[in-house]
XYZ file of C-alpha atoms in Angstrom:
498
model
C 22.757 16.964 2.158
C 25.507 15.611 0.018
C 25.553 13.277 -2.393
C 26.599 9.755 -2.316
C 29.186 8.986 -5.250
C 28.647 5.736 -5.612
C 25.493 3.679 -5.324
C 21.593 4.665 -5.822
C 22.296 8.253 -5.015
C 24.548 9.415 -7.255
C 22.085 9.627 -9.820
C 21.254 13.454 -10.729
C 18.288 13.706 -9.995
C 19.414 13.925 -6.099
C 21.431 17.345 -6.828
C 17.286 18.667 -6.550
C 15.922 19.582 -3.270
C 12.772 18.094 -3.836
C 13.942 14.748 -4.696
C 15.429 14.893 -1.258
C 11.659 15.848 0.413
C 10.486 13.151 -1.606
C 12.509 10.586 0.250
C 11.603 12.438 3.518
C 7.523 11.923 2.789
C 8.481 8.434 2.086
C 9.943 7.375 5.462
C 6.814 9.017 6.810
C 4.411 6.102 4.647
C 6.846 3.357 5.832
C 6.684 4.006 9.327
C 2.920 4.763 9.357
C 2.173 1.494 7.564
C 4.330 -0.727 9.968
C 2.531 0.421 12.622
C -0.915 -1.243 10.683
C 1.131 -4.101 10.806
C 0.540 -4.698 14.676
C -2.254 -2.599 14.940
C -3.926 -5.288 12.573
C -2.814 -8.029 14.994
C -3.993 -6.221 18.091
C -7.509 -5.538 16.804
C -7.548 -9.411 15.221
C -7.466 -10.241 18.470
C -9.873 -7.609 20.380
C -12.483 -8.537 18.109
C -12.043 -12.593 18.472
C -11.710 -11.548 22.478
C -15.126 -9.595 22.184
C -17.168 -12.690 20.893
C -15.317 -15.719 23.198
C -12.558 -16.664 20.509
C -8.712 -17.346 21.327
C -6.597 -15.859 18.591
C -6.331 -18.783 16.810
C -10.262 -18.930 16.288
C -10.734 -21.584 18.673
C -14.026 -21.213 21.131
C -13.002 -20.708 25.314
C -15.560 -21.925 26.934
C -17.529 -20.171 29.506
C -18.998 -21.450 33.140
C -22.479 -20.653 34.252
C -21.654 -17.082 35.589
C -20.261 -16.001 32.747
C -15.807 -16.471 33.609
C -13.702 -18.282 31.046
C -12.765 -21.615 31.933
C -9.927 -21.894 29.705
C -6.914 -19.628 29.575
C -5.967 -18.617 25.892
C -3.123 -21.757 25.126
C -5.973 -23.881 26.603
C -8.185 -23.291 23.880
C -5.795 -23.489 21.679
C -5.072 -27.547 22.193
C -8.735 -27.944 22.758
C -9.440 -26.708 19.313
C -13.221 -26.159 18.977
C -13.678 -23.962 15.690
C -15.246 -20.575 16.855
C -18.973 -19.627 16.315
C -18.744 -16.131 17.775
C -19.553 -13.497 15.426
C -19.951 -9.721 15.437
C -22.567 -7.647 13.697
C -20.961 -5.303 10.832
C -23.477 -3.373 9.008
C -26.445 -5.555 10.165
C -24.239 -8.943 8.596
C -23.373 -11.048 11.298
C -19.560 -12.753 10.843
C -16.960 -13.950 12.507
C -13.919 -11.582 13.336
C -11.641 -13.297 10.483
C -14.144 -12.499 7.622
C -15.116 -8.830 9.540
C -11.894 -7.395 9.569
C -10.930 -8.336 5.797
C -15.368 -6.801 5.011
C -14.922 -3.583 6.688
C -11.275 -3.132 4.650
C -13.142 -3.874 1.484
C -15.790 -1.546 2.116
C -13.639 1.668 3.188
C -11.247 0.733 -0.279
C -14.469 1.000 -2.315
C -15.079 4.603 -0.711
C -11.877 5.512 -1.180
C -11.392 4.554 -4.778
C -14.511 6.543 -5.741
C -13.447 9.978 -4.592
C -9.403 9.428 -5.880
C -10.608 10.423 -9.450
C -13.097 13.255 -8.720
C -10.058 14.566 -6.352
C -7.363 14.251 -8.915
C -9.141 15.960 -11.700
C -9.418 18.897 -9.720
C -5.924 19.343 -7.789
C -4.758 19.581 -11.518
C -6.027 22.521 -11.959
C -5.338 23.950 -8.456
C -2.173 25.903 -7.786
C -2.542 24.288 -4.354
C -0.911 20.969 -4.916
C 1.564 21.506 -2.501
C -0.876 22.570 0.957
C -3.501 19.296 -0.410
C -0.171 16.673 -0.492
C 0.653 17.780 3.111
C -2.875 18.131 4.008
C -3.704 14.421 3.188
C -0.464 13.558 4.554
C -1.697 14.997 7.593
C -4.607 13.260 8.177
C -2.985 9.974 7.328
C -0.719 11.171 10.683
C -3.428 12.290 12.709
C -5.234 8.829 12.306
C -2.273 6.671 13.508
C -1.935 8.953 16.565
C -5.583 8.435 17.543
C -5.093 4.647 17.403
C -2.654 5.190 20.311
C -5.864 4.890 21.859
C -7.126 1.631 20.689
C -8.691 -1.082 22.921
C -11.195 -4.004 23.241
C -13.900 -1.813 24.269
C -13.563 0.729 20.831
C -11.962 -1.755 18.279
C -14.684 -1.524 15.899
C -14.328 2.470 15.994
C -10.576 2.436 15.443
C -10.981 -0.147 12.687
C -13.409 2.122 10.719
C -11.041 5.310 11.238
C -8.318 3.505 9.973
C -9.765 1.836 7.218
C -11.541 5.299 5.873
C -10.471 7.968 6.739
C -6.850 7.372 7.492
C -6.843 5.210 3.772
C -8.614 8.113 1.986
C -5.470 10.703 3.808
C -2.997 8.066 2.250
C -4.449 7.472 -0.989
C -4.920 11.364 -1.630
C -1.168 12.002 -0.512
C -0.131 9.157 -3.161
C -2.131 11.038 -6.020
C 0.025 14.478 -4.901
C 3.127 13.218 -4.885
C 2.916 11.082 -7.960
C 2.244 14.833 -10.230
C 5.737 16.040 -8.085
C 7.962 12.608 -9.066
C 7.260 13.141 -12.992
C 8.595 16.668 -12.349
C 11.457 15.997 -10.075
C 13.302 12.555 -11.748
C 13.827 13.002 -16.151
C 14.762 9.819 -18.478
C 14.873 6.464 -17.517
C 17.777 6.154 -15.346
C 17.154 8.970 -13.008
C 13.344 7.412 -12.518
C 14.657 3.872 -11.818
C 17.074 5.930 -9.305
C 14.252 7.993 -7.566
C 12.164 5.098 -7.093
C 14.323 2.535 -5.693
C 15.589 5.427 -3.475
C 12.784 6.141 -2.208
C 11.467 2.341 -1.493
C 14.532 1.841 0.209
C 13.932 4.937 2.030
C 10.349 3.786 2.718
C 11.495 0.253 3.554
C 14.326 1.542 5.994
C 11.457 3.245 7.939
C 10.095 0.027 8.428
C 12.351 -1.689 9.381
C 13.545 0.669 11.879
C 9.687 1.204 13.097
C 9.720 -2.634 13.531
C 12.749 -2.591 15.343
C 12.152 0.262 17.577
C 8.424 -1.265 18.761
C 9.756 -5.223 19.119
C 12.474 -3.835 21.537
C 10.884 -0.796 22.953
C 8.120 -3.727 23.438
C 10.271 -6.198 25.078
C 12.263 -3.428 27.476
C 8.670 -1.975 28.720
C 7.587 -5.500 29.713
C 4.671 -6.080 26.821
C 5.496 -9.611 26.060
C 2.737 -11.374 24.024
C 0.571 -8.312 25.055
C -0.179 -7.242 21.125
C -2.165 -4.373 22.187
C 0.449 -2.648 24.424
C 2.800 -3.111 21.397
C 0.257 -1.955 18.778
C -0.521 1.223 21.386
C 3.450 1.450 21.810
C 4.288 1.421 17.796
C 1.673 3.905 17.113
C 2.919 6.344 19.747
C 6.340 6.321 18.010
C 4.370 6.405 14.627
C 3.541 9.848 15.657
C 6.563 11.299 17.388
C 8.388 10.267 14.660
C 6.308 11.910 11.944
C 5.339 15.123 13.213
C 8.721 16.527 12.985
C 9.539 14.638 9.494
C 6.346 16.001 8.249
C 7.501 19.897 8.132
C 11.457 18.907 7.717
C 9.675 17.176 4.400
C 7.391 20.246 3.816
C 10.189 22.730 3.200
C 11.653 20.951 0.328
C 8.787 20.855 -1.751
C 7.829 23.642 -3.676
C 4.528 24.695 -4.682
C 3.338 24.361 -8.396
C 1.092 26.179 -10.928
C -2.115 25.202 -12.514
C -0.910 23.414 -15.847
C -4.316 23.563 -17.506
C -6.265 27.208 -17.279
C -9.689 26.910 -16.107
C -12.727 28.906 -16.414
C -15.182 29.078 -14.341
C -15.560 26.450 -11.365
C -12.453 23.982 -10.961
C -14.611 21.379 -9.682
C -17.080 21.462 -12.712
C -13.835 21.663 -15.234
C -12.488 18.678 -13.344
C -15.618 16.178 -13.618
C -15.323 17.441 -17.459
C -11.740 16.737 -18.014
C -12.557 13.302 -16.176
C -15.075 12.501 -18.957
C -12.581 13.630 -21.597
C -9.767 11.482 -20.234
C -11.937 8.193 -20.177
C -12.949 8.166 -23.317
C -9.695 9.572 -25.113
C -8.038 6.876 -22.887
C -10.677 4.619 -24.532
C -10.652 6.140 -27.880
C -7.103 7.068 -28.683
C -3.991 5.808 -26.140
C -5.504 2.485 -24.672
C -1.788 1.094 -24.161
C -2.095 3.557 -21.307
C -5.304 2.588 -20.255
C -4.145 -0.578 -20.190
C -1.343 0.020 -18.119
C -3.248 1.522 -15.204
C -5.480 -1.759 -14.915
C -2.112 -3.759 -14.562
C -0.973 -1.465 -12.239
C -4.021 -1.649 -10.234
C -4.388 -5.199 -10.581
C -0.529 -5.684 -9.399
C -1.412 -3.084 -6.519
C -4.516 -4.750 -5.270
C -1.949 -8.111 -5.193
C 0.841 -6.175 -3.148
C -1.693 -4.751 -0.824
C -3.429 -7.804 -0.178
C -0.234 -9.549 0.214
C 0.024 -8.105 3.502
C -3.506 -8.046 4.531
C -3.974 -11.650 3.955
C -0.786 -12.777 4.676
C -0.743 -12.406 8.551
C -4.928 -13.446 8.671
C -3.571 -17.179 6.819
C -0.019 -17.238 8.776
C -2.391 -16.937 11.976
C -5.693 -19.040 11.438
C -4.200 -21.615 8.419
C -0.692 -21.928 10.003
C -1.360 -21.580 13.848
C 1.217 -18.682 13.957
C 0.892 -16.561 16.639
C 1.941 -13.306 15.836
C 2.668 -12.794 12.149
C 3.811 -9.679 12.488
C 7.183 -10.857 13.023
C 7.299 -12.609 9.491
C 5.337 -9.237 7.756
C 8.225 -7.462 9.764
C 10.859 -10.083 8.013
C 9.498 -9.161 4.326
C 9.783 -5.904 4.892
C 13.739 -5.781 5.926
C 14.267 -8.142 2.627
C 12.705 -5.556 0.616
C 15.399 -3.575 0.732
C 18.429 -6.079 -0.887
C 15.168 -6.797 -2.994
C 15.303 -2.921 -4.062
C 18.708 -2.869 -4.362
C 18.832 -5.734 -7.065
C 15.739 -4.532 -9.201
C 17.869 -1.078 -9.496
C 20.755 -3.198 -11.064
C 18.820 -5.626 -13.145
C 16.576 -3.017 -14.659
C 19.486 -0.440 -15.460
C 20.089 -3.225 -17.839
C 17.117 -4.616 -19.332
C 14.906 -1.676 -18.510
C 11.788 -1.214 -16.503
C 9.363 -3.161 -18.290
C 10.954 -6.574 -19.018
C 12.443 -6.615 -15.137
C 8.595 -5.531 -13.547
C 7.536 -8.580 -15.334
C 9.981 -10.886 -13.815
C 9.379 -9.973 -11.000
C 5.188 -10.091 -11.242
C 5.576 -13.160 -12.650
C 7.833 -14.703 -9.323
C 4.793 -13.144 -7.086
C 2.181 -15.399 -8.532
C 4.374 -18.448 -8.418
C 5.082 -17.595 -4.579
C 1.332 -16.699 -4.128
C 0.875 -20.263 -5.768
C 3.532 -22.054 -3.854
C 2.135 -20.365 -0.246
C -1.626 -21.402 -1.149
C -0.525 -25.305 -2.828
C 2.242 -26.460 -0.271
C 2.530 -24.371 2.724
C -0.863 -25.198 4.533
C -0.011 -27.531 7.562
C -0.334 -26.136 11.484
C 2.657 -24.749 12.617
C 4.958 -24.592 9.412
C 7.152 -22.290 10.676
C 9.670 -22.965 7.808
C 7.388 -22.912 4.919
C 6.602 -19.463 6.232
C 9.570 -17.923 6.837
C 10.632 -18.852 3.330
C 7.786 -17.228 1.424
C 8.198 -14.014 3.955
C 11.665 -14.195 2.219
C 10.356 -14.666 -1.443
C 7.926 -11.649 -0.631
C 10.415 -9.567 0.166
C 12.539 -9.934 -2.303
C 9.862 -9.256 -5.001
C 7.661 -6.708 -3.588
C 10.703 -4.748 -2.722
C 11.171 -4.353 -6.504
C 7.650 -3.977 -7.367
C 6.944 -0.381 -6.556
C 9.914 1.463 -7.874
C 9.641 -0.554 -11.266
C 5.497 0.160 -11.500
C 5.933 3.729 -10.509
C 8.846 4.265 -12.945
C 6.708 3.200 -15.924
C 3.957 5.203 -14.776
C 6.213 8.259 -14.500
C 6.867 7.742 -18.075
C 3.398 6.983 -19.036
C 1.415 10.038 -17.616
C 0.733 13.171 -19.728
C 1.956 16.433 -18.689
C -0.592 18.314 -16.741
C -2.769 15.382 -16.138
C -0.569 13.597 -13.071
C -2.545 13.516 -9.956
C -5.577 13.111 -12.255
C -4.615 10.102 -13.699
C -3.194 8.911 -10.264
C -6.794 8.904 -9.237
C -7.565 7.148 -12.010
C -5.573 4.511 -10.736
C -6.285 4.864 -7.066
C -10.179 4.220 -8.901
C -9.306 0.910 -10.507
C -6.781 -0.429 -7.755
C -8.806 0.165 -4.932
C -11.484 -1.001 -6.781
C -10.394 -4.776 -8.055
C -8.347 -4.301 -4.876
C -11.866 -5.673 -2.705
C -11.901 -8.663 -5.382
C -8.993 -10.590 -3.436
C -9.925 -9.989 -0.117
C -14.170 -10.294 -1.177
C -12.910 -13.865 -2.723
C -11.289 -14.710 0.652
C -13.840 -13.641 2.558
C -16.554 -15.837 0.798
C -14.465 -19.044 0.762
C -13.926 -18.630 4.557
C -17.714 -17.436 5.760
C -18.942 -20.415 3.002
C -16.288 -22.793 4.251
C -15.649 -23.266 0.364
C -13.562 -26.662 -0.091
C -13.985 -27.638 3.272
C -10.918 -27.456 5.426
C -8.968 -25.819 2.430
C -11.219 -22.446 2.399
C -7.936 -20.177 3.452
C -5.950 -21.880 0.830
C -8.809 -21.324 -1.981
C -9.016 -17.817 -0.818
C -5.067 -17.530 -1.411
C -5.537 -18.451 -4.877
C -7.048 -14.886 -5.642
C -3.799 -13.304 -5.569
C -2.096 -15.912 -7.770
C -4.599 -14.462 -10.518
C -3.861 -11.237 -9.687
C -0.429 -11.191 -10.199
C -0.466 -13.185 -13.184
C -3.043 -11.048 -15.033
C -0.934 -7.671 -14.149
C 2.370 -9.588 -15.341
C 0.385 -9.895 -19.158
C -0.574 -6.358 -19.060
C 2.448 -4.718 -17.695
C 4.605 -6.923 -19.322
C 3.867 -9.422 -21.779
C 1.463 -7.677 -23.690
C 2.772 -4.082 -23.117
C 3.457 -2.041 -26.418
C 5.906 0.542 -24.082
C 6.994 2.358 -27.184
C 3.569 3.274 -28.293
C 2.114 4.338 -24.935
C 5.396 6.506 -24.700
C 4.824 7.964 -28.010
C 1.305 9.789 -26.909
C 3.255 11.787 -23.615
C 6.213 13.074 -25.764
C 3.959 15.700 -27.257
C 2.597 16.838 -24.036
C 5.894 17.733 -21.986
C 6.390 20.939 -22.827
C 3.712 21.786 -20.084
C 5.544 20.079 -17.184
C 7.059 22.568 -14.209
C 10.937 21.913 -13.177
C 12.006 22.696 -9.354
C 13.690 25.658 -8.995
C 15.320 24.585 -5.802
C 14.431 26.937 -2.966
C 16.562 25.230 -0.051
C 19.091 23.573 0.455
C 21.392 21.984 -2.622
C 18.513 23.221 -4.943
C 19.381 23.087 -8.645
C 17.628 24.871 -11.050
C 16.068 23.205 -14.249
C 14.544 25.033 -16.905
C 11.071 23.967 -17.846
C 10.945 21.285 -20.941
């Protein structure tokens, strides 16, 4: 592949081969996470379907033998609040609060085996086969929701949110040890990552594309589980040859740290060790990875919540197309973090732009709240966009400089632990205030207020309070350890070891 000479990839850093598979595992992500995107819708709707609902949440009402007497829009005008629920784990709720319980429940799970996980790839010289492992399971998921429909919702729902979550989470932790290795010094970081969020944003936007008109040509219409069964079947034709074309260009890696004796026993030691020398010694790091998970529970929420409010608060009926909307604006949104932080750096311009997300969390929750505001939503799908399209290459850039040689996917897990774990706290808070009917009519806009906090406590962390220098200080003596590509296909270039 050749290299662009102007723009994000002339950097470097994309003269390496595995910089290159890097941005080829990315587009894999983006177009497995658009297809949640209508797969959420689809099964939002199954399960208000399976207990008498309309979309919306309004009650159809039923004759004597049984039959609907009221089409779907019918429903709608008549506008009886729905009291069907659906038993999850012997708690009976209504499909709104469900959907967002069951999510919370398979993050918990898979925040408490990311740690365990990462301690002991570190010391594996099988990093490589365990990222495309993971990877593969995160595929293998999607393609068995091809299969989803009203009768095995609940089923699909659990796969997705566990085991298909756990693949992707896993995968994340893999990678991140490889991007430390592949992208050195500032500038060729803040390259890699807003490469490769462009990269993963230009996957969804073409997925999005692709199943809207491959929707439209095949007849679907408003049918959202055709087009959820139709994005997921291009989900997986799409990946499967992506996946090896990626594989390839990775190479595999040694064991940094020599172990003796059991790697799994070594690992839950070395976890110990890390927690309290993270406690005991380098806490600017430590307190980096809770504003990173804090401003990764807020992203990920962001579009978990985002379509449930657009839909019940707003009457919208089908989201998707304004998640779909954020997600093309993330990449000018990219495009200007790159040039912003190549000159004020990393940190200052990942607080600007945490900062904006809680004021457009705040603005979405305070003003936009009125039935059919199709305006109000279009414009924060915009200010989304533009934000969270900056987000992950500036919070992955700092972490890149932040992590120890030797120690990557361990302390990815370590951050997989606390974001997946405060990541429940948003969509627990929205649950309650919607099942309790907290302030009345406003429960959905109470529940929106979680994220506000969110963002705003990651922006004092990350930002504000962030001694950068310091934190940086405690890696410098640890690099020596870290492994260099010695590029095995392709435009490979070979960099000795630090």
């Amino acid at each position: 592949m050749g290299i662009c000479s102007t723009g994000v990839l002339s950097s470097p850093v994309f003269e390496k081969t595995e910089a290159w598979g890097y941005l080829w595992v990315l587009l894999i992500r983006g177009v497995g996470w658009t297809t949640w995107v209508f797969l959420q819708v689809a099964i939002l709707k199954y399960s208000n379907n399976s207990v008498g609902c309309s979309t919306k949440g309004y009650e159809m009402l039923w004759n004597a033998t049984m039959n609907r007497t009221q089409t779907e829009d019918e429903a709608n005008v008549f506008e009886i609040d729905c009291t069907g629920e659906v038993s999850f784990m012997g708690k009976m709720m209504t499909p709104s609060t469900a959907i967002p319980f069951t999510t919370s429940i398979g993050v918990l799970a898979v925040a408490l085996i990311s740690p365990i996980f990462g301690a002991v790839i570190d010391r594996t010289s099988k990093r490589k086969l365990w990222t495309f492992v993971s990877l593969g399971v995160f595929i293998f998921v999607n393609a068995l929701q091809i299969f989803t429909t009203p009768d095995n919702w609940v089923l699909m729902l659990a796969l997705q949110n566990f085991l298909a979550r756990l693949g992707f989470a896993l995968h994340v932790a893999c990678v991140a040890a490889y991007c430390t290795e592949i992208a050195e010094g500032e500038q060729e970081i803040i390259a890699l990552q807003s490469a490769g969020r462009i990269a993963e944003t230009g996957a969804m936007v073409g997925t999005l594309f692709t199943t809207i008109i491959g929707s439209t040509v095949m007849g679907f219409g408003k049918d959202v589980g055709s087009t959820a069964t139709f994005s997921q079947a291009f989900a997986t034709v799409i990946s499967i040859p992506i996946f090896f074309y990626a594989m390839v260009r990775f190479e595999e890696r040694p064991a940094l740290n020599k172990t003796e004796g059991s790697i799994f026993t070594a690992g839950f030691k070395q976890l110990f060790n890390t927690g309290y020398l993270l406690y005991k010694e380098n806490t600017y790091v430590l307190q980096y990875l809770f504003g990173l998970a804090f401003c990764d529970g807020g992203n990920s929420n962001v579009f978990v919540l985002f379509p449930i409010y657009a839909m019940l608060q707003n009457g919208l009926e089908n989201p998707a197309v304004f998640t779909g909307l954020a997600m093309i604006v993330c990449i000018p949104g990219a495009l200007l973090t790159k040039k912003i932080a190549t000159k004020i750096g990393i940190r200052r311009q990942l607080g600007n732009i945490l900062f904006s997300n809680s004021v457009i969390c705040a603005l979405l929750a305070g003003a936009i709240y009125q039935d059919g505001n199709f305006l109000g939503v279009l414009l924060v799908a915009l200010g989304f966009g533009l934000t969270i399209g900056g987000t992950y290459p500036m919070q992955k850039g700092m972490y890149m400089r932040l992590i120890p040689a030797g120690q990557e996917v361990e302390y990815q897990g370590l951050y997989n632990f606390f974001s997946l774990l405060l990541q429940t706290l948003p969509l627990t808070w929205f649950v309650y205030c919607e099942d309790e009917n907290v302030g009345g009519e406003n429960s959905m806009r109470i529940g929106m207020l979680g994220l506000v906090l969110f963002f705003f406590i990651a922006f004092l962390l990350m930002s504000l309070f962030m001694n950068e220098q310091a934190a940086v200080a405690k890696v410098e003596a640890t690099l020596y350890k870290r492994v260099r590509g010695t590029g095995i296909v392709g435009t490979g270039k070979q960099v000795a070891p630090i």
